[in-house]
């Protein structure tokens, strides 16, 4: 028992190899209050602590980081004792989330790269072996993410020529790329995201093993895959990221990834691509975006097919509800879509058939729905891909912005716009008359 514990915390002979680091005096324009507070507190408590990873890389590129990560020689339980508002998370490798005001700073302990638990495919299942700064640099994925910044000396510590790779705008794997992808297949998606987001080129040796190893992503937990793909979709450079997906060789891995491949195709108008173009613009303008809306666009093709099939026997609204129900279980369980997003998607989808009803009080009831605006925007998105829906979209645009009297006129006298030829109207079923029961003679 004691031997096992020592093996976990003590570096092996291989991990004791020293790596010569380069020290560059480059003061960074770094003024995030939360991250500075955590770094200062760790220093005052007698520990090493550095800003690390994407934040350093982004600051070098004059990009404002969204997240700030800190690497330290303090163990997770020691970090947790220092900060009252903190929690230890993670199974493969424990890290600490430190809450400062409304921000969360991720604090990780230096890893040794020593004894790790791997499955039969080489994927790292547990990596709670702690070490030094030099050893931690070996455990980072790409050279551009293995840069450490000392806020006191204003120096960037670089063990793998990461600074040169940032200047050359290259994504370069640390160590043997094929082996590192086997350790953690999600690194392939991360390479795609970083190259698209930053405008970096994936270095040839780093890119070469990806097509043959992309199939390893199938064995990853769906929730983890979904989180990484969400980072791609909401990176603010999603269109650029989609162009990089070709390195994955179009492998059937996850329905979301399949939808992303389809969105990357320029052959025909595609709702997912149009939604991403709009999302990128909103993020670049620091506007809010609806995750549920974007996902509703991405999965629309799968839903529309089911809707069309079910309309042969049901009304449009009933067919939509059945189509949503059949897709619901797959989304939340097999695909890893959280319920808070799938609920928004279902509400937007369920309102689409109601736009076809233009007479009487139904348009007024639809206009009062809480999700009307999102559903209307979704109708406009559909009309961009199906021109037969444009008259319907125009009718609803006018209905919203006209007077109450004109609305009444529109719903009573004006003819309905032609419906999309994409869907066939459901045939009404005739009810059979009930047979009269014969009186029972006593």
Short mmCIF file of C-alpha atoms in Angstrom, two decimals:
data_model
loop_
_atom_site.label_atom_id
_atom_site.label_comp_id
_atom_site.label_asym_id
_atom_site.label_seq_id
_atom_site.Cartn_x
_atom_site.Cartn_y
_atom_site.Cartn_z
CA UNK A 1 0.00 0.00 0.00
CA UNK A 2 2.80 2.43 0.98
CA UNK A 3 4.82 1.43 -2.10
CA UNK A 4 1.83 2.16 -4.36
CA UNK A 5 1.33 5.55 -2.73
CA UNK A 6 5.03 6.41 -3.18
CA UNK A 7 4.93 5.39 -6.83
CA UNK A 8 2.06 7.79 -7.42
CA UNK A 9 3.75 10.83 -5.92
CA UNK A 10 7.42 10.18 -6.73
CA UNK A 11 8.70 10.74 -10.28
CA UNK A 12 10.26 7.81 -12.11
CA UNK A 13 13.78 7.85 -13.49
CA UNK A 14 12.46 8.87 -16.88
CA UNK A 15 10.67 11.88 -15.44
CA UNK A 16 13.80 13.08 -13.64
CA UNK A 17 15.38 14.09 -16.95
CA UNK A 18 16.03 17.81 -16.91
CA UNK A 19 14.80 19.99 -19.73
CA UNK A 20 16.64 23.20 -20.35
CA UNK A 21 14.22 26.11 -20.36
CA UNK A 22 14.60 29.50 -22.01
CA UNK A 23 13.72 32.66 -20.07
CA UNK A 24 12.40 35.61 -22.07
CA UNK A 25 11.85 38.99 -20.45
CA UNK A 26 8.54 39.97 -22.07
CA UNK A 27 6.20 42.01 -19.84
CA UNK A 28 2.62 41.07 -20.70
CA UNK A 29 -0.34 43.43 -20.49
CA UNK A 30 -1.94 41.27 -17.81
CA UNK A 31 -4.39 42.90 -15.40
CA UNK A 32 -7.02 40.27 -14.59
CA UNK A 33 -7.86 40.86 -10.93
CA UNK A 34 -8.97 37.31 -10.13
CA UNK A 35 -5.92 35.58 -11.62
CA UNK A 36 -3.52 38.09 -10.06
CA UNK A 37 -5.12 37.59 -6.65
CA UNK A 38 -4.74 33.79 -6.85
CA UNK A 39 -1.12 34.04 -8.02
CA UNK A 40 -0.20 36.50 -5.26
CA UNK A 41 -1.87 34.40 -2.56
CA UNK A 42 -0.04 31.25 -3.66
CA UNK A 43 3.28 33.15 -3.62
CA UNK A 44 2.59 34.54 -0.15
CA UNK A 45 1.87 30.98 1.02
CA UNK A 46 5.35 29.93 -0.12
CA UNK A 47 4.53 28.13 -3.39
CA UNK A 48 5.62 28.51 -6.99
CA UNK A 49 2.82 29.72 -9.25
CA UNK A 50 2.72 30.74 -12.90
CA UNK A 51 0.16 31.85 -15.43
CA UNK A 52 0.18 29.08 -18.02
CA UNK A 53 -1.23 27.87 -21.32
CA UNK A 54 -3.75 29.63 -23.51
CA UNK A 55 -3.75 32.87 -21.51
CA UNK A 56 -0.02 33.40 -22.09
CA UNK A 57 -0.37 32.47 -25.75
CA UNK A 58 -3.31 34.84 -26.28
CA UNK A 59 -1.59 37.74 -24.51
CA UNK A 60 1.39 37.31 -26.83
CA UNK A 61 -1.04 37.54 -29.76
CA UNK A 62 -2.70 40.67 -28.30
CA UNK A 63 -5.91 38.70 -27.79
CA UNK A 64 -7.85 39.11 -24.54
CA UNK A 65 -7.96 35.67 -22.85
CA UNK A 66 -11.33 34.25 -21.81
CA UNK A 67 -9.87 31.86 -19.24
CA UNK A 68 -6.89 32.10 -16.93
CA UNK A 69 -5.11 28.92 -15.80
CA UNK A 70 -2.44 28.70 -13.13
CA UNK A 71 0.19 26.00 -12.57
CA UNK A 72 1.74 25.55 -9.12
CA UNK A 73 3.76 23.11 -7.01
CA UNK A 74 1.05 23.22 -4.33
CA UNK A 75 -1.03 20.03 -4.12
CA UNK A 76 -4.80 20.26 -4.69
CA UNK A 77 -5.60 19.87 -1.00
CA UNK A 78 -3.07 22.61 -0.15
CA UNK A 79 -4.61 24.96 -2.70
CA UNK A 80 -8.05 24.20 -1.32
CA UNK A 81 -6.93 25.15 2.19
CA UNK A 82 -5.59 28.51 1.00
CA UNK A 83 -8.79 29.54 -0.80
CA UNK A 84 -12.07 29.30 1.05
CA UNK A 85 -14.15 29.50 -2.13
CA UNK A 86 -12.65 26.56 -3.99
CA UNK A 87 -13.39 22.97 -4.90
CA UNK A 88 -11.32 20.02 -6.11
CA UNK A 89 -12.60 18.45 -9.34
CA UNK A 90 -11.43 15.90 -11.91
CA UNK A 91 -10.96 12.14 -12.11
CA UNK A 92 -8.06 11.71 -14.50
CA UNK A 93 -6.13 14.59 -12.97
CA UNK A 94 -7.33 16.58 -9.99
CA UNK A 95 -7.45 20.34 -10.34
CA UNK A 96 -8.86 23.11 -8.16
CA UNK A 97 -11.45 25.68 -9.21
CA UNK A 98 -10.92 28.88 -7.23
CA UNK A 99 -13.82 31.32 -7.27
CA UNK A 100 -12.97 35.02 -7.08
CA UNK A 101 -16.06 37.14 -7.38
CA UNK A 102 -17.91 35.97 -10.49
CA UNK A 103 -14.77 34.46 -12.07
CA UNK A 104 -13.38 30.93 -11.76
CA UNK A 105 -9.62 30.38 -11.95
CA UNK A 106 -8.34 26.88 -12.69
CA UNK A 107 -5.32 25.87 -10.61
CA UNK A 108 -3.41 22.68 -11.46
CA UNK A 109 -0.45 21.05 -9.73
CA UNK A 110 2.74 20.38 -11.71
CA UNK A 111 2.53 16.89 -13.21
CA UNK A 112 5.55 14.61 -13.31
CA UNK A 113 4.67 12.52 -16.34
CA UNK A 114 5.71 9.53 -14.26
CA UNK A 115 3.50 6.58 -13.50
CA UNK A 116 0.09 6.99 -15.12
CA UNK A 117 -2.80 4.57 -15.55
CA UNK A 118 -3.64 3.81 -19.18
CA UNK A 119 -6.30 1.63 -20.78
CA UNK A 120 -5.68 -0.96 -23.50
CA UNK A 121 -5.80 1.75 -26.18
CA UNK A 122 -3.12 3.89 -24.50
CA UNK A 123 -5.56 6.54 -23.23
CA UNK A 124 -4.54 8.07 -19.89
CA UNK A 125 -7.18 7.22 -17.29
CA UNK A 126 -5.42 8.65 -14.21
CA UNK A 127 -2.52 11.08 -13.99
CA UNK A 128 -2.25 12.24 -10.39
CA UNK A 129 1.55 12.05 -10.32
CA UNK A 130 3.02 15.36 -9.23
CA UNK A 131 6.41 16.80 -10.16
CA UNK A 132 8.37 19.92 -11.07
CA UNK A 133 7.85 22.79 -13.50
CA UNK A 134 10.15 21.13 -16.07
CA UNK A 135 8.26 17.84 -15.83
CA UNK A 136 4.92 19.63 -16.08
CA UNK A 137 6.03 21.22 -19.36
CA UNK A 138 6.49 17.74 -20.83
CA UNK A 139 2.87 16.84 -20.01
CA UNK A 140 1.41 19.82 -21.94
CA UNK A 141 -0.11 19.08 -25.34
CA UNK A 142 1.16 21.73 -27.77
CA UNK A 143 4.22 23.93 -27.56
CA UNK A 144 2.11 27.11 -27.73
CA UNK A 145 0.29 25.93 -24.57
CA UNK A 146 3.49 25.14 -22.64
CA UNK A 147 4.48 28.73 -21.86
CA UNK A 148 4.68 29.90 -18.22
CA UNK A 149 4.60 33.52 -17.12
CA UNK A 150 6.12 34.80 -13.87
CA UNK A 151 4.25 37.94 -12.78
CA UNK A 152 7.13 39.07 -10.52
CA UNK A 153 10.06 38.82 -12.96
CA UNK A 154 7.90 39.43 -16.07
CA UNK A 155 9.55 36.45 -17.71
CA UNK A 156 8.11 33.80 -20.02
CA UNK A 157 9.58 30.38 -19.31
CA UNK A 158 9.72 28.25 -22.46
CA UNK A 159 10.88 24.61 -22.52
CA UNK A 160 9.81 23.60 -26.06
CA UNK A 161 10.43 26.61 -28.32
CA UNK A 162 6.78 27.51 -27.92
CA UNK A 163 7.51 31.22 -28.28
CA UNK A 164 9.01 30.64 -31.74
CA UNK A 165 6.01 28.50 -32.73
CA UNK A 166 3.61 31.25 -31.64
CA UNK A 167 5.55 33.74 -33.77
CA UNK A 168 5.48 31.29 -36.70
CA UNK A 169 1.76 30.63 -36.02
CA UNK A 170 2.18 26.86 -35.85
CA UNK A 171 0.48 24.12 -33.82
CA UNK A 172 3.24 21.70 -32.78
CA UNK A 173 2.73 18.63 -30.57
CA UNK A 174 5.13 18.03 -27.68
CA UNK A 175 6.56 14.53 -27.97
CA UNK A 176 5.44 11.84 -30.43
CA UNK A 177 2.11 13.00 -31.93
CA UNK A 178 0.63 9.51 -32.49
CA UNK A 179 1.44 8.49 -28.91
CA UNK A 180 0.02 11.73 -27.51
CA UNK A 181 -3.23 11.27 -29.47
CA UNK A 182 -3.57 7.76 -28.06
CA UNK A 183 -3.10 9.20 -24.55
CA UNK A 184 -5.92 11.70 -25.14
CA UNK A 185 -7.80 11.56 -28.48
CA UNK A 186 -9.57 14.88 -27.77
CA UNK A 187 -6.24 16.57 -28.56
CA UNK A 188 -7.13 16.09 -32.24
CA UNK A 189 -10.25 18.24 -31.85
CA UNK A 190 -8.22 20.72 -29.83
CA UNK A 191 -5.68 21.03 -32.66
CA UNK A 192 -8.54 21.74 -35.09
CA UNK A 193 -10.04 24.35 -32.78
CA UNK A 194 -6.77 26.17 -32.09
CA UNK A 195 -5.72 26.24 -35.73
CA UNK A 196 -9.08 27.67 -36.80
CA UNK A 197 -9.46 30.08 -33.89
CA UNK A 198 -5.90 31.47 -34.01
CA UNK A 199 -5.26 31.15 -37.74
CA UNK A 200 -2.39 28.75 -37.01
CA UNK A 201 -1.19 25.98 -39.31
CA UNK A 202 -1.04 22.45 -37.86
CA UNK A 203 2.57 21.39 -38.28
CA UNK A 204 3.03 18.48 -40.73
CA UNK A 205 4.25 15.89 -38.21
CA UNK A 206 1.47 16.91 -35.79
CA UNK A 207 -1.23 16.59 -38.47
CA UNK A 208 0.01 13.39 -40.12
CA UNK A 209 -1.34 10.84 -37.54
CA UNK A 210 -4.78 12.47 -37.17
CA UNK A 211 -6.66 10.77 -40.08
CA UNK A 212 -5.64 7.28 -38.91
CA UNK A 213 -6.33 8.02 -35.25
CA UNK A 214 -9.58 10.01 -35.55
CA UNK A 215 -11.56 6.81 -34.95
CA UNK A 216 -10.23 6.80 -31.36
CA UNK A 217 -12.64 9.65 -30.62
CA UNK A 218 -15.51 7.15 -30.74
CA UNK A 219 -14.33 5.69 -27.43
CA UNK A 220 -14.38 9.06 -25.64
CA UNK A 221 -17.28 9.91 -23.29
CA UNK A 222 -19.99 11.67 -25.31
CA UNK A 223 -20.23 14.49 -22.76
CA UNK A 224 -16.50 15.25 -23.15
CA UNK A 225 -16.75 15.20 -26.95
CA UNK A 226 -19.78 17.46 -26.80
CA UNK A 227 -17.94 19.99 -24.58
CA UNK A 228 -14.98 20.14 -26.98
CA UNK A 229 -17.24 20.58 -30.01
CA UNK A 230 -19.10 23.35 -28.19
CA UNK A 231 -15.77 25.16 -27.79
CA UNK A 232 -15.36 24.93 -31.57
CA UNK A 233 -18.88 26.21 -32.31
CA UNK A 234 -18.61 29.15 -29.91
CA UNK A 235 -14.97 30.08 -30.44
CA UNK A 236 -15.95 33.17 -32.43
CA UNK A 237 -14.09 31.64 -35.38
CA UNK A 238 -16.30 28.62 -35.96
CA UNK A 239 -16.27 28.95 -39.75
CA UNK A 240 -12.48 28.81 -39.80
CA UNK A 241 -12.51 25.84 -37.43
CA UNK A 242 -14.93 23.93 -39.68
CA UNK A 243 -12.51 24.27 -42.59
CA UNK A 244 -9.87 22.49 -40.51
CA UNK A 245 -12.16 19.51 -39.88
CA UNK A 246 -10.94 17.91 -43.11
CA UNK A 247 -7.93 16.57 -41.18
CA UNK A 248 -10.32 14.21 -39.35
CA UNK A 249 -11.05 12.47 -42.67
CA UNK A 250 -14.85 12.76 -42.21
CA UNK A 251 -14.96 9.84 -39.76
CA UNK A 252 -18.41 9.01 -38.34
CA UNK A 253 -17.79 9.83 -34.67
CA UNK A 254 -20.70 11.85 -33.25
CA UNK A 255 -23.93 13.32 -34.73
CA UNK A 256 -22.75 16.81 -33.84
CA UNK A 257 -19.47 16.27 -35.67
CA UNK A 258 -21.38 14.89 -38.67
CA UNK A 259 -23.51 18.06 -38.68
CA UNK A 260 -20.30 20.11 -38.50
CA UNK A 261 -18.89 18.27 -41.54
CA UNK A 262 -22.11 19.07 -43.40
CA UNK A 263 -21.94 22.72 -42.35
CA UNK A 264 -18.38 22.90 -43.67
CA UNK A 265 -19.55 21.83 -47.16
CA UNK A 266 -20.00 24.85 -49.47
CA UNK A 267 -22.11 22.92 -52.00
CA UNK A 268 -25.52 24.18 -50.85
CA UNK A 269 -27.08 26.54 -48.25
CA UNK A 270 -26.98 24.81 -44.89
CA UNK A 271 -28.70 26.01 -41.73
CA UNK A 272 -25.82 25.06 -39.48
CA UNK A 273 -23.32 27.12 -41.47
CA UNK A 274 -25.62 30.16 -41.66
CA UNK A 275 -26.29 29.95 -37.90
CA UNK A 276 -22.54 29.83 -37.24
CA UNK A 277 -21.87 32.85 -39.46
CA UNK A 278 -24.40 34.81 -37.42
CA UNK A 279 -22.99 33.45 -34.15
CA UNK A 280 -19.42 34.41 -35.08
CA UNK A 281 -20.55 37.97 -35.83
CA UNK A 282 -22.42 38.28 -32.54
CA UNK A 283 -19.48 36.93 -30.52
CA UNK A 284 -17.06 39.28 -32.27
CA UNK A 285 -19.37 42.16 -31.32
CA UNK A 286 -19.54 40.89 -27.71
CA UNK A 287 -23.25 40.14 -28.04
CA UNK A 288 -25.04 37.25 -26.35
CA UNK A 289 -25.81 34.06 -28.27
CA UNK A 290 -28.32 31.27 -27.70
CA UNK A 291 -26.67 27.86 -27.53
CA UNK A 292 -30.05 26.14 -27.88
CA UNK A 293 -30.84 28.11 -31.06
CA UNK A 294 -27.54 27.17 -32.73
CA UNK A 295 -27.93 23.51 -31.80
CA UNK A 296 -31.51 23.55 -33.10
CA UNK A 297 -30.12 24.68 -36.47
CA UNK A 298 -27.43 22.00 -36.45
CA UNK A 299 -29.81 19.13 -35.71
CA UNK A 300 -32.63 20.47 -37.88
CA UNK A 301 -31.78 18.23 -40.82
CA UNK A 302 -32.14 15.09 -38.68
CA UNK A 303 -35.43 16.35 -37.24
CA UNK A 304 -36.90 17.59 -40.56
CA UNK A 305 -36.50 14.16 -42.13
CA UNK A 306 -38.47 12.53 -39.31
CA UNK A 307 -41.09 15.32 -39.47
CA UNK A 308 -41.59 14.81 -43.18
CA UNK A 309 -42.05 11.05 -42.82
CA UNK A 310 -44.55 11.37 -39.97
CA UNK A 311 -46.68 13.97 -41.82
CA UNK A 312 -47.89 11.24 -44.17
CA UNK A 313 -50.17 10.00 -41.38
CA UNK A 314 -50.50 12.97 -39.01
CA UNK A 315 -51.14 16.68 -38.96
CA UNK A 316 -48.11 18.93 -39.22
CA UNK A 317 -48.11 19.83 -35.51
CA UNK A 318 -48.67 16.25 -34.32
CA UNK A 319 -45.97 14.98 -36.67
CA UNK A 320 -43.53 17.56 -35.29
CA UNK A 321 -44.22 16.55 -31.69
CA UNK A 322 -43.67 12.89 -32.55
CA UNK A 323 -40.46 13.71 -34.42
CA UNK A 324 -39.14 15.69 -31.46
CA UNK A 325 -39.97 12.88 -29.04
CA UNK A 326 -38.16 10.31 -31.18
CA UNK A 327 -35.05 12.53 -31.31
CA UNK A 328 -35.17 13.62 -27.67
CA UNK A 329 -33.75 10.49 -26.05
CA UNK A 330 -30.89 10.28 -28.54
CA UNK A 331 -29.91 13.91 -27.90
CA UNK A 332 -29.76 13.78 -24.12
CA UNK A 333 -28.26 10.31 -23.69
CA UNK A 334 -26.47 9.08 -26.80
CA UNK A 335 -25.25 12.52 -27.89
CA UNK A 336 -24.49 14.19 -24.55
CA UNK A 337 -26.68 17.29 -25.10
CA UNK A 338 -27.52 18.81 -21.69
CA UNK A 339 -31.22 19.14 -20.87
CA UNK A 340 -31.00 22.94 -20.55
CA UNK A 341 -30.11 23.15 -24.25
CA UNK A 342 -32.38 20.40 -25.55
CA UNK A 343 -35.38 22.07 -23.84
CA UNK A 344 -34.79 25.28 -25.83
CA UNK A 345 -34.34 23.27 -29.03
CA UNK A 346 -37.64 21.43 -28.50
CA UNK A 347 -39.55 24.67 -27.85
CA UNK A 348 -38.20 26.32 -31.03
CA UNK A 349 -38.96 23.24 -33.13
CA UNK A 350 -42.45 22.69 -31.69
CA UNK A 351 -43.53 26.20 -32.73
CA UNK A 352 -42.52 25.82 -36.40
CA UNK A 353 -45.76 24.13 -37.59
CA UNK A 354 -47.80 26.83 -35.85
CA UNK A 355 -46.45 29.44 -38.27
CA UNK A 356 -48.52 27.72 -40.97
CA UNK A 357 -51.80 28.77 -39.29
CA UNK A 358 -52.57 32.32 -40.45
CA UNK A 359 -56.30 32.65 -39.76
CA UNK A 360 -58.40 33.45 -36.73
CA UNK A 361 -56.85 33.82 -33.29
CA UNK A 362 -53.98 31.37 -33.76
CA UNK A 363 -51.45 33.96 -35.01
CA UNK A 364 -52.22 36.15 -31.97
CA UNK A 365 -51.71 33.23 -29.59
CA UNK A 366 -48.42 32.34 -31.25
CA UNK A 367 -47.23 35.95 -31.06
CA UNK A 368 -47.75 35.88 -27.28
CA UNK A 369 -45.58 32.77 -26.78
CA UNK A 370 -42.41 33.28 -24.70
CA UNK A 371 -40.28 31.59 -27.38
CA UNK A 372 -41.92 33.38 -30.30
CA UNK A 373 -38.91 35.56 -31.15
CA UNK A 374 -36.47 32.63 -31.19
CA UNK A 375 -38.92 30.52 -33.22
CA UNK A 376 -39.50 33.40 -35.68
CA UNK A 377 -35.74 33.88 -36.15
CA UNK A 378 -35.52 30.15 -36.78
CA UNK A 379 -38.24 30.45 -39.46
CA UNK A 380 -36.17 33.17 -41.15
CA UNK A 381 -33.18 30.83 -41.04
CA UNK A 382 -35.23 28.07 -42.68
CA UNK A 383 -36.39 30.51 -45.36
CA UNK A 384 -32.76 31.25 -46.29
CA UNK A 385 -32.36 27.56 -47.17
CA UNK A 386 -35.84 27.00 -48.66
CA UNK A 387 -37.17 29.84 -50.83
CA UNK A 388 -40.72 28.43 -50.74
CA UNK A 389 -40.87 29.49 -47.08
CA UNK A 390 -40.04 33.14 -47.85
CA UNK A 391 -43.71 34.27 -48.37
CA UNK A 392 -44.56 32.76 -44.99
CA UNK A 393 -41.61 34.49 -43.33
CA UNK A 394 -42.59 37.82 -44.96
CA UNK A 395 -46.19 37.45 -43.72
CA UNK A 396 -45.00 37.01 -40.13
CA UNK A 397 -42.54 39.88 -40.41
CA UNK A 398 -45.39 42.19 -41.48
CA UNK A 399 -47.78 40.77 -38.87
CA UNK A 400 -45.43 41.69 -36.02
CA UNK A 401 -44.88 45.27 -37.05
CA UNK A 402 -48.33 46.40 -38.14
CA UNK A 403 -51.32 47.81 -36.25
CA UNK A 404 -53.86 45.71 -34.39
CA UNK A 405 -56.53 46.57 -36.96
CA UNK A 406 -54.30 45.51 -39.85
CA UNK A 407 -53.48 42.26 -38.03
CA UNK A 408 -57.19 41.46 -37.85
CA UNK A 409 -57.52 42.14 -41.56
CA UNK A 410 -54.53 39.92 -42.34
CA UNK A 411 -55.94 36.98 -40.39
CA UNK A 412 -59.46 37.27 -41.83
CA UNK A 413 -59.28 38.33 -45.47
CA UNK A 414 -55.84 37.78 -46.92
CA UNK A 415 -55.02 34.40 -48.47
CA UNK A 416 -52.41 32.22 -46.82
CA UNK A 417 -48.96 32.10 -48.44
CA UNK A 418 -48.08 28.88 -50.18
CA UNK A 419 -46.59 26.26 -47.91
CA UNK A 420 -43.22 24.68 -48.56
CA UNK A 421 -43.24 21.85 -51.05
CA UNK A 422 -40.79 20.15 -48.72
CA UNK A 423 -43.64 18.77 -46.61
CA UNK A 424 -46.88 17.09 -47.64
CA UNK A 425 -50.02 18.03 -45.71
CA UNK A 426 -51.46 15.28 -43.57
CA UNK A 427 -54.69 13.69 -44.68
CA UNK A 428 -57.62 14.05 -42.34
CA UNK A 429 -58.96 10.81 -40.98
CA UNK A 430 -62.69 10.19 -41.14
CA UNK A 431 -64.18 8.82 -37.97
CA UNK A 432 -66.36 5.79 -38.32
CA UNK A 433 -69.84 6.13 -36.83
CA UNK A 434 -70.34 4.16 -33.67
CA UNK A 435 -72.56 1.12 -33.91
CA UNK A 436 -75.69 1.34 -31.83
CA UNK A 437 -75.85 -1.23 -29.08
CA UNK A 438 -78.84 -3.54 -29.24
CA UNK A 439 -81.10 -3.45 -26.25
CA UNK A 440 -80.67 -6.50 -24.10
CA UNK A 441 -83.93 -8.30 -23.61
CA UNK A 442 -84.64 -9.25 -20.07
#
